Amino acid sequence: MTNLTPLINSSLSKELHATIYLLGYLAQRESFKVFAVGGFVRDLLLGKENRDLDLVVDRSATEYAKHVAKILPGRLQCFERFGTAKLILSRGIIFDLVTARQEFYAGPGALPDIERSSLKNDLYRRDFTINTMACALNPEKFGRLYDYFGGREDLERGIIRILYNLSFVDDPLRIIRAIRFEQRFDFIIEEDTYLMLRKAIANRMLEKVSKERLYNEIRLVFKEPSPLKILIRLNELQLFKDIFPRLEFNGQLKERLLLLEKRIAEPAESGLEGNCNYFILYLSALFYDLSEHDTAYLCHLMRLKRKERLALFAILKKVPEAISKIKQASVSPAQLYFLLHELPKEGLALMTVLERDPHLCEQISYFKQELACRRPLITGKDLLEKGLKPGPAFNRVLKSLYEAVLDGKVAGKEEELAFVTFLIKKNKICEEAGEGDN
Ligand code: CTP
């Protein structure tokens, strides 16, 4: 019988390591039995850390989760009706807890077989053999691997295999998951599984899934190391056009995405910031040639949040304009600032992908390094103190001041105040001469 303790000790960060020991200890103290299952065990065997833990609990998972939350504070959500809970700790550790269908111990002295059949039942309902392994966390059996369906062998051989023929019918999203894992790990979809997958595609099983669930699964594609590989595979399997109607997966689009992935792989050189939203970045590259109407349609279909839609539309509208203006003529620092300052950072990243023109790239990095945080020392409050009333003239003075500061024409508070005094005077003269705001 395999025990994963050595792997747990060597592959996990100190924090996660201590956390899972604690989970086992708490289970023992409160008389629960707890197993880590699915992706955590799969990744552990691959020597990788997965901070998203799926836990199967013998009795009420919600009750156990409440005990855990007392010791490991985080955001706890309990779904009593379904016997599930979610606990989100700080620093990206997430527990998804489910109650096993059948109690592991039906009563005192019940046979350990009940425990096995219940866990086995739970694991059998899962997607692929590589995701059906469990690891005991209670101290008495800590680290013991439960592998009922040959998951470890499939993992070692690099095979994606369903557990039963109707798996893709039961949950058509597994079609996309199979492709995701195939491409993420460079695995092969086993022959019979592939036949079932093709059959499910031919029978248009994905149409039976709600759009919310479908596009939540599609979001996960953009968290993978290479979404492009997955999109290519979806296209080969005739799924791309159903998932992204009105979008043509042509050579130009592929080229753009390839460049994007190259840039993402070398963030230091491409100036991509760590907190870039890759979902928005990929969508803006995907939708770049679409009409506004088709983009709006896809945003609705994909159930994008308002904030995401706004960012995407801002990028798709402003990027082409900014590119053509910056390339066309020499723009002043202030003009450059006003072209780029309202653009979401994903838009700046997209510009460097779309245009390899060195001048444009220089201008973008000049904006990011020099201009983005350059601003006047005096504020609107100083203008109010100088007697200027809020209104169009006020805004004009403030904008002129901004431009002068960005263009380096004035520097320091004194020069700024002198500049503003001059503008206010000039403004008054204009008003007296009838060239006011109206
Ligand atoms: N699962 C399933 N069918 C699905 C989704 C999930 O059977 N449609 C099961 C799998 O056993 C999976 C577990 O639920 O391992 C947890 O799902 P999830 O967190 O989405 O998957 P992970 O395997 O952890 O994958 P990832 O590495 O992408 O997080």
Coordinates of C-alpha atoms and ligand atoms in Angstrom, one line a residue:
M1 CA 0.0 0.0 0.0
T2 CA 1.4 3.3 -1.0
N3 CA 1.9 6.1 1.4
L4 CA 2.3 9.6 0.2
T5 CA 3.8 11.1 3.3
P6 CA 7.3 11.4 1.8
L7 CA 5.9 13.3 -1.2
I8 CA 3.8 15.5 1.1
N9 CA 6.9 16.3 3.1
S10 CA 9.0 17.1 0.1
S11 CA 6.6 18.7 -2.4
L12 CA 4.5 21.1 -0.5
S13 CA 5.2 24.5 0.8
K14 CA 5.6 24.7 4.6
E15 CA 2.3 26.5 4.9
L16 CA 0.2 23.9 3.0
H17 CA 2.1 21.1 4.6
A18 CA 1.2 22.4 8.1
T19 CA -2.4 23.0 7.0
I20 CA -3.1 19.5 5.8
Y21 CA -1.6 18.0 9.0
L22 CA -3.9 20.3 10.9
L23 CA -6.9 19.2 8.8
G24 CA -6.2 15.5 9.8
Y25 CA -5.6 16.4 13.5
L26 CA -8.9 18.3 13.6
A27 CA -10.7 15.5 11.9
Q28 CA -9.4 13.0 14.5
R29 CA -10.2 15.3 17.4
E30 CA -13.8 15.8 16.3
S31 CA -14.3 12.2 15.1
F32 CA -14.5 12.8 11.4
K33 CA -12.7 11.0 8.6
V34 CA -11.2 13.2 6.0
F35 CA -9.6 12.5 2.6
A36 CA -8.0 14.8 0.1
V37 CA -9.1 13.8 -3.3
G38 CA -8.9 14.7 -7.0
G39 CA -6.5 17.3 -8.4
F40 CA -4.5 17.7 -5.1
V41 CA -3.5 14.0 -5.1
R42 CA -2.9 14.0 -8.9
D43 CA -0.7 17.0 -8.7
L44 CA 1.1 15.7 -5.6
L45 CA 2.1 12.6 -7.5
L46 CA 3.3 14.9 -10.3
G47 CA 5.4 16.7 -7.6
K48 CA 3.3 19.8 -7.8
E49 CA 1.5 21.8 -5.2
N50 CA -2.3 22.3 -5.7
R51 CA -3.7 24.8 -3.2
D52 CA -7.2 24.1 -4.2
L53 CA -8.1 21.1 -2.0
D54 CA -11.1 18.9 -2.5
L55 CA -11.9 17.1 0.7
V56 CA -14.3 14.2 1.2
V57 CA -15.7 14.0 4.8
D58 CA -17.5 11.0 6.2
R59 CA -20.1 12.9 8.2
S60 CA -21.4 16.4 7.7
A61 CA -18.8 18.3 5.7
T62 CA -20.4 21.6 6.9
E63 CA -20.0 20.7 10.5
Y64 CA -16.3 19.7 10.0
A65 CA -15.7 22.9 7.9
K66 CA -17.0 25.0 10.9
H67 CA -14.5 23.3 13.2
V68 CA -11.7 24.0 10.7
A69 CA -12.8 27.6 10.3
K70 CA -12.4 28.2 14.0
I71 CA -8.7 27.3 13.8
L72 CA -8.0 28.4 10.3
P73 CA -10.0 31.6 9.8
G74 CA -11.1 32.4 6.3
R75 CA -14.3 33.0 4.3
L76 CA -16.6 30.1 5.0
Q77 CA -19.7 29.2 2.9
C78 CA -21.9 26.3 4.0
F79 CA -24.5 24.7 1.8
E80 CA -26.4 22.6 4.3
R81 CA -28.9 21.3 1.8
F82 CA -26.1 19.8 -0.3
G83 CA -23.8 18.9 2.5
T84 CA -21.0 20.9 1.0
A85 CA -18.9 23.8 2.2
K86 CA -16.2 26.1 0.9
L87 CA -13.5 27.6 3.0
I88 CA -11.2 30.3 1.5
L89 CA -8.1 31.0 3.5
S90 CA -5.8 33.8 2.8
R91 CA -2.9 33.4 0.4
G92 CA -4.9 31.3 -2.1
I93 CA -5.6 28.1 -0.1
I94 CA -9.1 26.9 -0.8
F95 CA -11.0 23.9 0.6
D96 CA -14.0 22.4 -1.2
L97 CA -15.6 20.0 1.2
V98 CA -18.3 17.4 0.3
T99 CA -20.0 14.9 2.5
A100 CA -19.6 11.3 1.3
R101 CA -22.9 9.8 0.1
Q102 CA -22.9 7.0 2.7
E103 CA -21.6 7.2 6.2
F104 CA -18.2 5.5 6.5
Y105 CA -19.2 4.0 9.7
A106 CA -22.9 3.0 9.8
G107 CA -22.7 2.2 13.5
P108 CA -20.3 1.0 16.2
G109 CA -18.4 -1.9 15.0
A110 CA -19.4 -1.5 11.4
L111 CA -17.2 -3.1 8.9
P112 CA -14.4 -1.0 7.4
D113 CA -15.8 -2.2 4.0
I114 CA -18.5 0.5 4.4
E115 CA -15.8 3.1 4.6
R116 CA -14.2 1.8 1.4
S117 CA -17.4 1.4 -0.6
S118 CA -18.5 4.9 0.3
L119 CA -15.2 6.5 -0.7
K120 CA -15.0 4.4 -3.8
N121 CA -18.6 5.4 -4.7
D122 CA -17.6 9.0 -4.4
L123 CA -14.5 8.6 -6.5
Y124 CA -16.3 6.6 -9.2
R125 CA -18.6 9.5 -9.9
R126 CA -15.7 11.6 -11.0
D127 CA -14.4 12.6 -14.4
F128 CA -11.1 10.8 -15.2
T129 CA -9.1 8.1 -13.5
I130 CA -6.2 10.5 -12.9
N131 CA -8.6 12.5 -10.7
T132 CA -10.0 9.6 -8.7
M133 CA -7.2 9.1 -6.2
A134 CA -7.7 9.9 -2.5
C135 CA -5.2 10.5 0.3
A136 CA -6.2 9.9 4.0
L137 CA -5.5 12.8 6.3
N138 CA -6.4 11.4 9.7
P139 CA -3.2 10.8 11.7
E140 CA -3.7 7.1 12.0
K141 CA -3.7 6.6 8.3
F142 CA -2.0 9.8 7.2
G143 CA -0.8 9.8 3.6
R144 CA -2.3 6.5 2.6
L145 CA -3.2 6.5 -1.1
Y146 CA -6.5 5.0 -2.2
D147 CA -6.4 4.2 -5.9
Y148 CA -9.3 2.1 -6.9
F149 CA -9.4 2.8 -10.7
G150 CA -5.8 2.7 -11.8
G151 CA -5.4 6.4 -11.6
R152 CA -1.7 6.2 -10.7
E153 CA -0.9 4.0 -13.6
D154 CA -2.8 6.3 -16.0
L155 CA -1.0 9.3 -14.6
E156 CA 2.4 7.6 -15.1
R157 CA 1.5 6.6 -18.6
G158 CA 0.0 10.0 -19.5
I159 CA -3.6 8.8 -20.2
I160 CA -6.9 10.6 -19.8
R161 CA -9.6 7.9 -19.3
I162 CA -13.2 8.1 -18.2
L163 CA -14.6 5.7 -15.7
Y164 CA -17.8 4.7 -17.4
N165 CA -19.2 5.1 -20.9
L166 CA -21.9 7.7 -20.1
S167 CA -19.5 10.0 -18.3
F168 CA -19.6 12.7 -21.0
V169 CA -23.4 12.4 -21.2
D170 CA -23.7 12.8 -17.4
D171 CA -21.5 15.9 -17.5
P172 CA -20.8 17.2 -21.0
L173 CA -18.4 19.8 -19.5
R174 CA -16.0 16.9 -19.1
I175 CA -15.5 17.2 -22.9
I176 CA -13.7 20.5 -22.3
R177 CA -12.0 19.2 -19.2
A178 CA -10.6 16.3 -21.1
I179 CA -9.1 18.7 -23.7
R180 CA -7.8 20.9 -20.9
F181 CA -5.9 18.2 -19.1
E182 CA -4.8 16.6 -22.4
Q183 CA -3.1 19.9 -23.4
R184 CA -2.0 20.9 -19.9
F185 CA -0.1 17.7 -19.2
D186 CA 0.6 16.7 -22.8
F187 CA -1.3 13.5 -22.2
I188 CA -3.3 11.3 -24.6
I189 CA -7.0 10.7 -24.5
E190 CA -7.4 6.9 -24.3
E191 CA -9.0 5.3 -27.4
D192 CA -12.4 4.4 -26.0
T193 CA -12.6 7.7 -24.1
Y194 CA -11.8 9.5 -27.3
L195 CA -14.6 7.6 -29.1
M196 CA -17.1 8.6 -26.4
L197 CA -15.9 12.2 -26.5
R198 CA -16.4 12.3 -30.3
K199 CA -19.8 10.8 -29.9
A200 CA -20.8 13.3 -27.3
I201 CA -19.6 16.2 -29.5
A202 CA -21.5 14.7 -32.5
N203 CA -24.6 14.5 -30.4
R204 CA -24.1 18.2 -29.4
M205 CA -24.1 17.3 -25.7
L206 CA -22.6 20.7 -24.8
E207 CA -25.8 22.4 -25.9
K208 CA -27.5 20.8 -22.9
V209 CA -25.3 22.7 -20.4
S210 CA -26.4 26.1 -19.2
K211 CA -24.4 29.0 -20.6
E212 CA -23.3 30.0 -17.1
R213 CA -21.7 26.6 -16.5
L214 CA -20.3 26.3 -20.0
Y215 CA -18.5 29.7 -19.9
N216 CA -17.3 29.2 -16.4
E217 CA -15.5 26.2 -17.7
I218 CA -14.2 28.2 -20.7
R219 CA -12.8 30.8 -18.2
L220 CA -10.6 28.0 -16.8
V221 CA -9.1 27.6 -20.3
F222 CA -7.5 31.0 -20.0
K223 CA -5.9 30.1 -16.7
E224 CA -3.9 27.3 -18.4
P225 CA -0.3 27.6 -19.4
S226 CA -1.2 27.6 -23.1
P227 CA -4.8 28.6 -23.8
L228 CA -3.8 28.7 -27.5
K229 CA -3.1 24.9 -27.6
I230 CA -6.6 24.3 -26.1
L231 CA -8.3 26.6 -28.6
I232 CA -6.5 24.9 -31.5
R233 CA -7.8 21.5 -30.2
L234 CA -11.3 22.8 -29.7
N235 CA -11.2 24.0 -33.2
E236 CA -9.9 20.6 -34.5
L237 CA -12.9 19.0 -32.7
Q238 CA -15.3 21.5 -34.3
L239 CA -16.2 23.0 -30.9
F240 CA -14.6 26.5 -31.3
K241 CA -17.3 27.8 -33.6
D242 CA -20.0 26.7 -31.2
I243 CA -18.3 28.2 -28.2
F244 CA -17.3 31.5 -29.9
P245 CA -19.9 32.0 -32.6
R246 CA -19.1 34.8 -35.1
L247 CA -15.4 34.4 -34.4
E248 CA -13.2 32.9 -37.1
F249 CA -10.3 30.9 -35.9
N250 CA -8.0 32.0 -38.8
G251 CA -4.2 32.2 -39.2
Q252 CA -4.1 35.8 -38.2
L253 CA -5.9 35.2 -35.0
K254 CA -3.6 32.2 -34.2
E255 CA -0.6 34.3 -35.0
R256 CA -1.8 37.0 -32.6
L257 CA -2.4 34.5 -29.8
L258 CA 1.0 32.9 -30.4
L259 CA 2.6 36.3 -30.0
L260 CA 0.6 37.0 -26.9
E261 CA 1.7 33.7 -25.3
K262 CA 5.3 34.6 -26.1
R263 CA 4.9 37.9 -24.4
I264 CA 3.3 36.3 -21.4
A265 CA 6.2 33.9 -21.1
E266 CA 8.7 36.7 -20.9
P267 CA 6.9 39.2 -18.7
A268 CA 10.0 41.2 -17.8
E269 CA 10.9 42.0 -21.4
S270 CA 7.3 42.7 -22.5
G271 CA 6.5 44.9 -19.5
L272 CA 3.5 42.7 -18.6
E273 CA 2.6 43.4 -15.0
G274 CA 1.9 40.6 -12.6
N275 CA -1.6 41.6 -11.8
C276 CA -2.7 41.6 -15.5
N277 CA -6.1 39.9 -16.0
Y278 CA -5.2 37.2 -18.5
F279 CA -8.9 36.5 -19.3
I280 CA -9.5 40.1 -20.4
L281 CA -6.1 40.1 -22.2
Y282 CA -6.9 36.9 -24.2
L283 CA -10.5 38.1 -25.0
S284 CA -9.3 41.4 -26.3
A285 CA -6.8 39.6 -28.6
L286 CA -9.6 37.2 -29.7
F287 CA -12.2 39.9 -30.3
Y288 CA -9.8 42.4 -31.8
D289 CA -11.2 42.2 -35.4
L290 CA -14.9 41.8 -34.4
S291 CA -17.5 44.4 -35.0
E292 CA -18.9 46.2 -31.9
H293 CA -22.2 44.4 -32.4
D294 CA -20.6 40.9 -32.5
T295 CA -18.4 41.7 -29.5
A296 CA -21.5 42.8 -27.6
Y297 CA -23.2 39.5 -28.6
L298 CA -20.3 37.4 -27.4
C299 CA -20.0 39.3 -24.1
H300 CA -23.6 38.6 -23.5
L301 CA -23.3 34.9 -24.4
M302 CA -20.3 34.5 -22.2
R303 CA -22.0 36.2 -19.3
L304 CA -19.2 38.7 -18.8
K305 CA -19.5 40.8 -15.7
R306 CA -20.1 44.5 -16.2
K307 CA -16.6 45.4 -15.1
E308 CA -15.1 42.9 -17.6
R309 CA -17.3 44.2 -20.4
L310 CA -16.3 47.8 -19.7
A311 CA -12.6 46.9 -19.7
L312 CA -12.9 44.9 -22.9
F313 CA -14.8 47.7 -24.8
A314 CA -12.4 50.3 -23.6
I315 CA -9.5 48.3 -24.9
L316 CA -11.1 47.5 -28.2
K317 CA -12.1 51.1 -28.8
K318 CA -9.0 52.8 -27.6
V319 CA -6.2 50.6 -28.7
P320 CA -6.6 51.0 -32.5
E321 CA -6.9 54.8 -32.1
A322 CA -3.8 55.0 -29.9
I323 CA -1.8 52.8 -32.2
S324 CA -2.5 54.9 -35.3
K325 CA -2.0 58.2 -33.6
I326 CA 1.3 57.2 -31.9
K327 CA 2.6 55.7 -35.2
Q328 CA 1.4 58.5 -37.4
A329 CA 3.2 61.5 -36.0
S330 CA 5.3 62.5 -33.1
V331 CA 3.0 63.1 -30.2
S332 CA 3.8 65.3 -27.3
P333 CA 4.2 63.7 -23.8
A334 CA 0.8 65.2 -22.8
Q335 CA -0.9 63.8 -25.9
L336 CA 0.6 60.4 -25.3
Y337 CA -0.6 60.5 -21.7
F338 CA -4.1 61.4 -22.7
L339 CA -4.2 58.6 -25.3
L340 CA -3.1 56.0 -22.8
H341 CA -4.0 56.9 -19.3
E342 CA -7.6 55.6 -19.4
L343 CA -6.6 52.4 -21.1
P344 CA -6.8 49.3 -18.9
K345 CA -3.3 47.8 -18.4
E346 CA -4.3 44.8 -20.5
G347 CA -4.8 47.2 -23.4
L348 CA -1.1 48.4 -23.1
A349 CA 0.0 44.7 -23.1
L350 CA -2.2 44.1 -26.2
M351 CA -0.6 47.0 -28.0
T352 CA 2.9 45.5 -27.6
V353 CA 1.5 42.3 -29.0
L354 CA -0.2 43.8 -32.0
E355 CA 2.7 46.1 -32.9
R356 CA 6.3 45.3 -32.9
D357 CA 7.2 48.8 -34.1
P358 CA 10.1 49.8 -31.8
H359 CA 9.0 53.4 -31.7
L360 CA 5.5 52.4 -30.4
C361 CA 7.0 50.1 -27.8
E362 CA 9.4 52.8 -26.7
Q363 CA 6.5 55.3 -26.3
I364 CA 4.5 52.8 -24.2
S365 CA 7.4 52.1 -21.9
Y366 CA 8.0 55.9 -21.7
F367 CA 4.4 56.3 -20.7
K368 CA 4.6 53.6 -18.1
Q369 CA 7.9 54.6 -16.6
E370 CA 7.7 58.4 -16.8
L371 CA 4.3 59.8 -17.5
A372 CA 1.8 57.5 -15.8
C373 CA 2.6 58.8 -12.4
R374 CA 3.6 62.4 -13.3
R375 CA 1.0 64.9 -12.1
P376 CA 0.9 68.5 -10.9
L377 CA 1.8 69.3 -7.3
I378 CA -1.1 71.7 -6.9
T379 CA -4.7 70.4 -7.0
G380 CA -8.2 71.6 -7.7
K381 CA -8.3 72.8 -4.1
D382 CA -5.5 75.3 -4.8
L383 CA -7.5 76.6 -7.8
L384 CA -10.6 77.0 -5.5
E385 CA -8.4 79.0 -3.1
K386 CA -7.4 81.2 -6.0
G387 CA -11.0 82.1 -6.4
L388 CA -11.7 80.0 -9.5
K389 CA -15.2 78.5 -9.4
P390 CA -15.9 74.9 -10.5
G391 CA -17.1 74.8 -14.1
P392 CA -15.7 74.5 -17.7
A393 CA -13.1 77.2 -17.2
F394 CA -11.9 75.5 -14.0
N395 CA -11.5 72.2 -15.9
R396 CA -9.7 73.9 -18.8
V397 CA -7.2 75.5 -16.4
L398 CA -6.6 72.2 -14.7
K399 CA -6.1 70.3 -18.0
S400 CA -3.7 73.0 -19.3
L401 CA -1.8 72.7 -16.1
Y402 CA -1.7 68.9 -16.5
E403 CA -0.4 69.3 -20.1
A404 CA 2.3 71.8 -19.1
V405 CA 3.5 69.5 -16.3
L406 CA 3.5 66.4 -18.6
D407 CA 5.3 68.3 -21.3
G408 CA 7.9 69.5 -18.8
K409 CA 7.1 73.2 -19.3
V410 CA 6.5 73.9 -15.7
A411 CA 8.1 72.2 -12.7
G412 CA 7.7 72.7 -9.0
K413 CA 4.9 74.2 -7.0
E414 CA 5.9 77.8 -7.5
E415 CA 6.0 77.5 -11.3
E416 CA 2.7 75.7 -11.3
L417 CA 1.1 78.5 -9.2
A418 CA 2.5 81.1 -11.5
F419 CA 1.3 79.3 -14.5
V420 CA -2.2 78.9 -13.1
T421 CA -2.4 82.6 -12.1
F422 CA -1.4 83.5 -15.7
L423 CA -4.1 81.2 -17.0
I424 CA -6.8 82.6 -14.7
K425 CA -6.0 86.1 -15.8
K426 CA -6.0 85.1 -19.4
N427 CA -9.3 83.4 -18.9
K428 CA -10.8 86.6 -17.4
I429 CA -9.6 88.6 -20.3
C430 CA -11.1 86.2 -22.8
E431 CA -14.4 86.3 -20.9
E432 CA -14.4 90.1 -20.9
A433 CA -13.8 90.0 -24.6
G434 CA -16.7 87.6 -25.0
E435 CA -14.8 84.4 -25.7
G436 CA -16.0 82.7 -22.6
D437 CA -17.4 79.3 -22.2
N438 CA -20.7 79.7 -23.9
Ligands
CTP1 N1 -14.9 16.7 -11.2 C1 -15.6 15.9 -12.0 N2 -16.3 16.4 -13.0 C2 -16.3 17.7 -13.3 C3 -15.6 18.6 -12.5 C4 -14.9 18.1 -11.4 O1 -15.6 14.7 -11.7 N3 -17.0 18.2 -14.3 C5 -14.1 16.2 -10.0 C6 -12.7 15.7 -10.4 O2 -12.4 14.6 -9.6 C7 -11.8 16.8 -9.9 C8 -12.6 17.4 -8.7 O3 -13.9 17.2 -9.0 O4 -10.5 16.4 -9.6 C9 -12.3 18.8 -8.4 O5 -12.6 19.6 -9.6 P1 -11.7 20.8 -10.0 O6 -11.2 21.6 -8.8 O7 -12.4 21.6 -11.1 O8 -10.6 20.0 -10.7 P2 -9.0 19.7 -10.5 O9 -8.9 18.3 -10.8 O10 -8.6 20.2 -9.1 O11 -8.4 20.5 -11.6 P3 -7.5 21.8 -11.7 O12 -6.1 21.3 -11.6 O13 -7.9 22.4 -13.1 O14 -8.0 22.7 -10.6

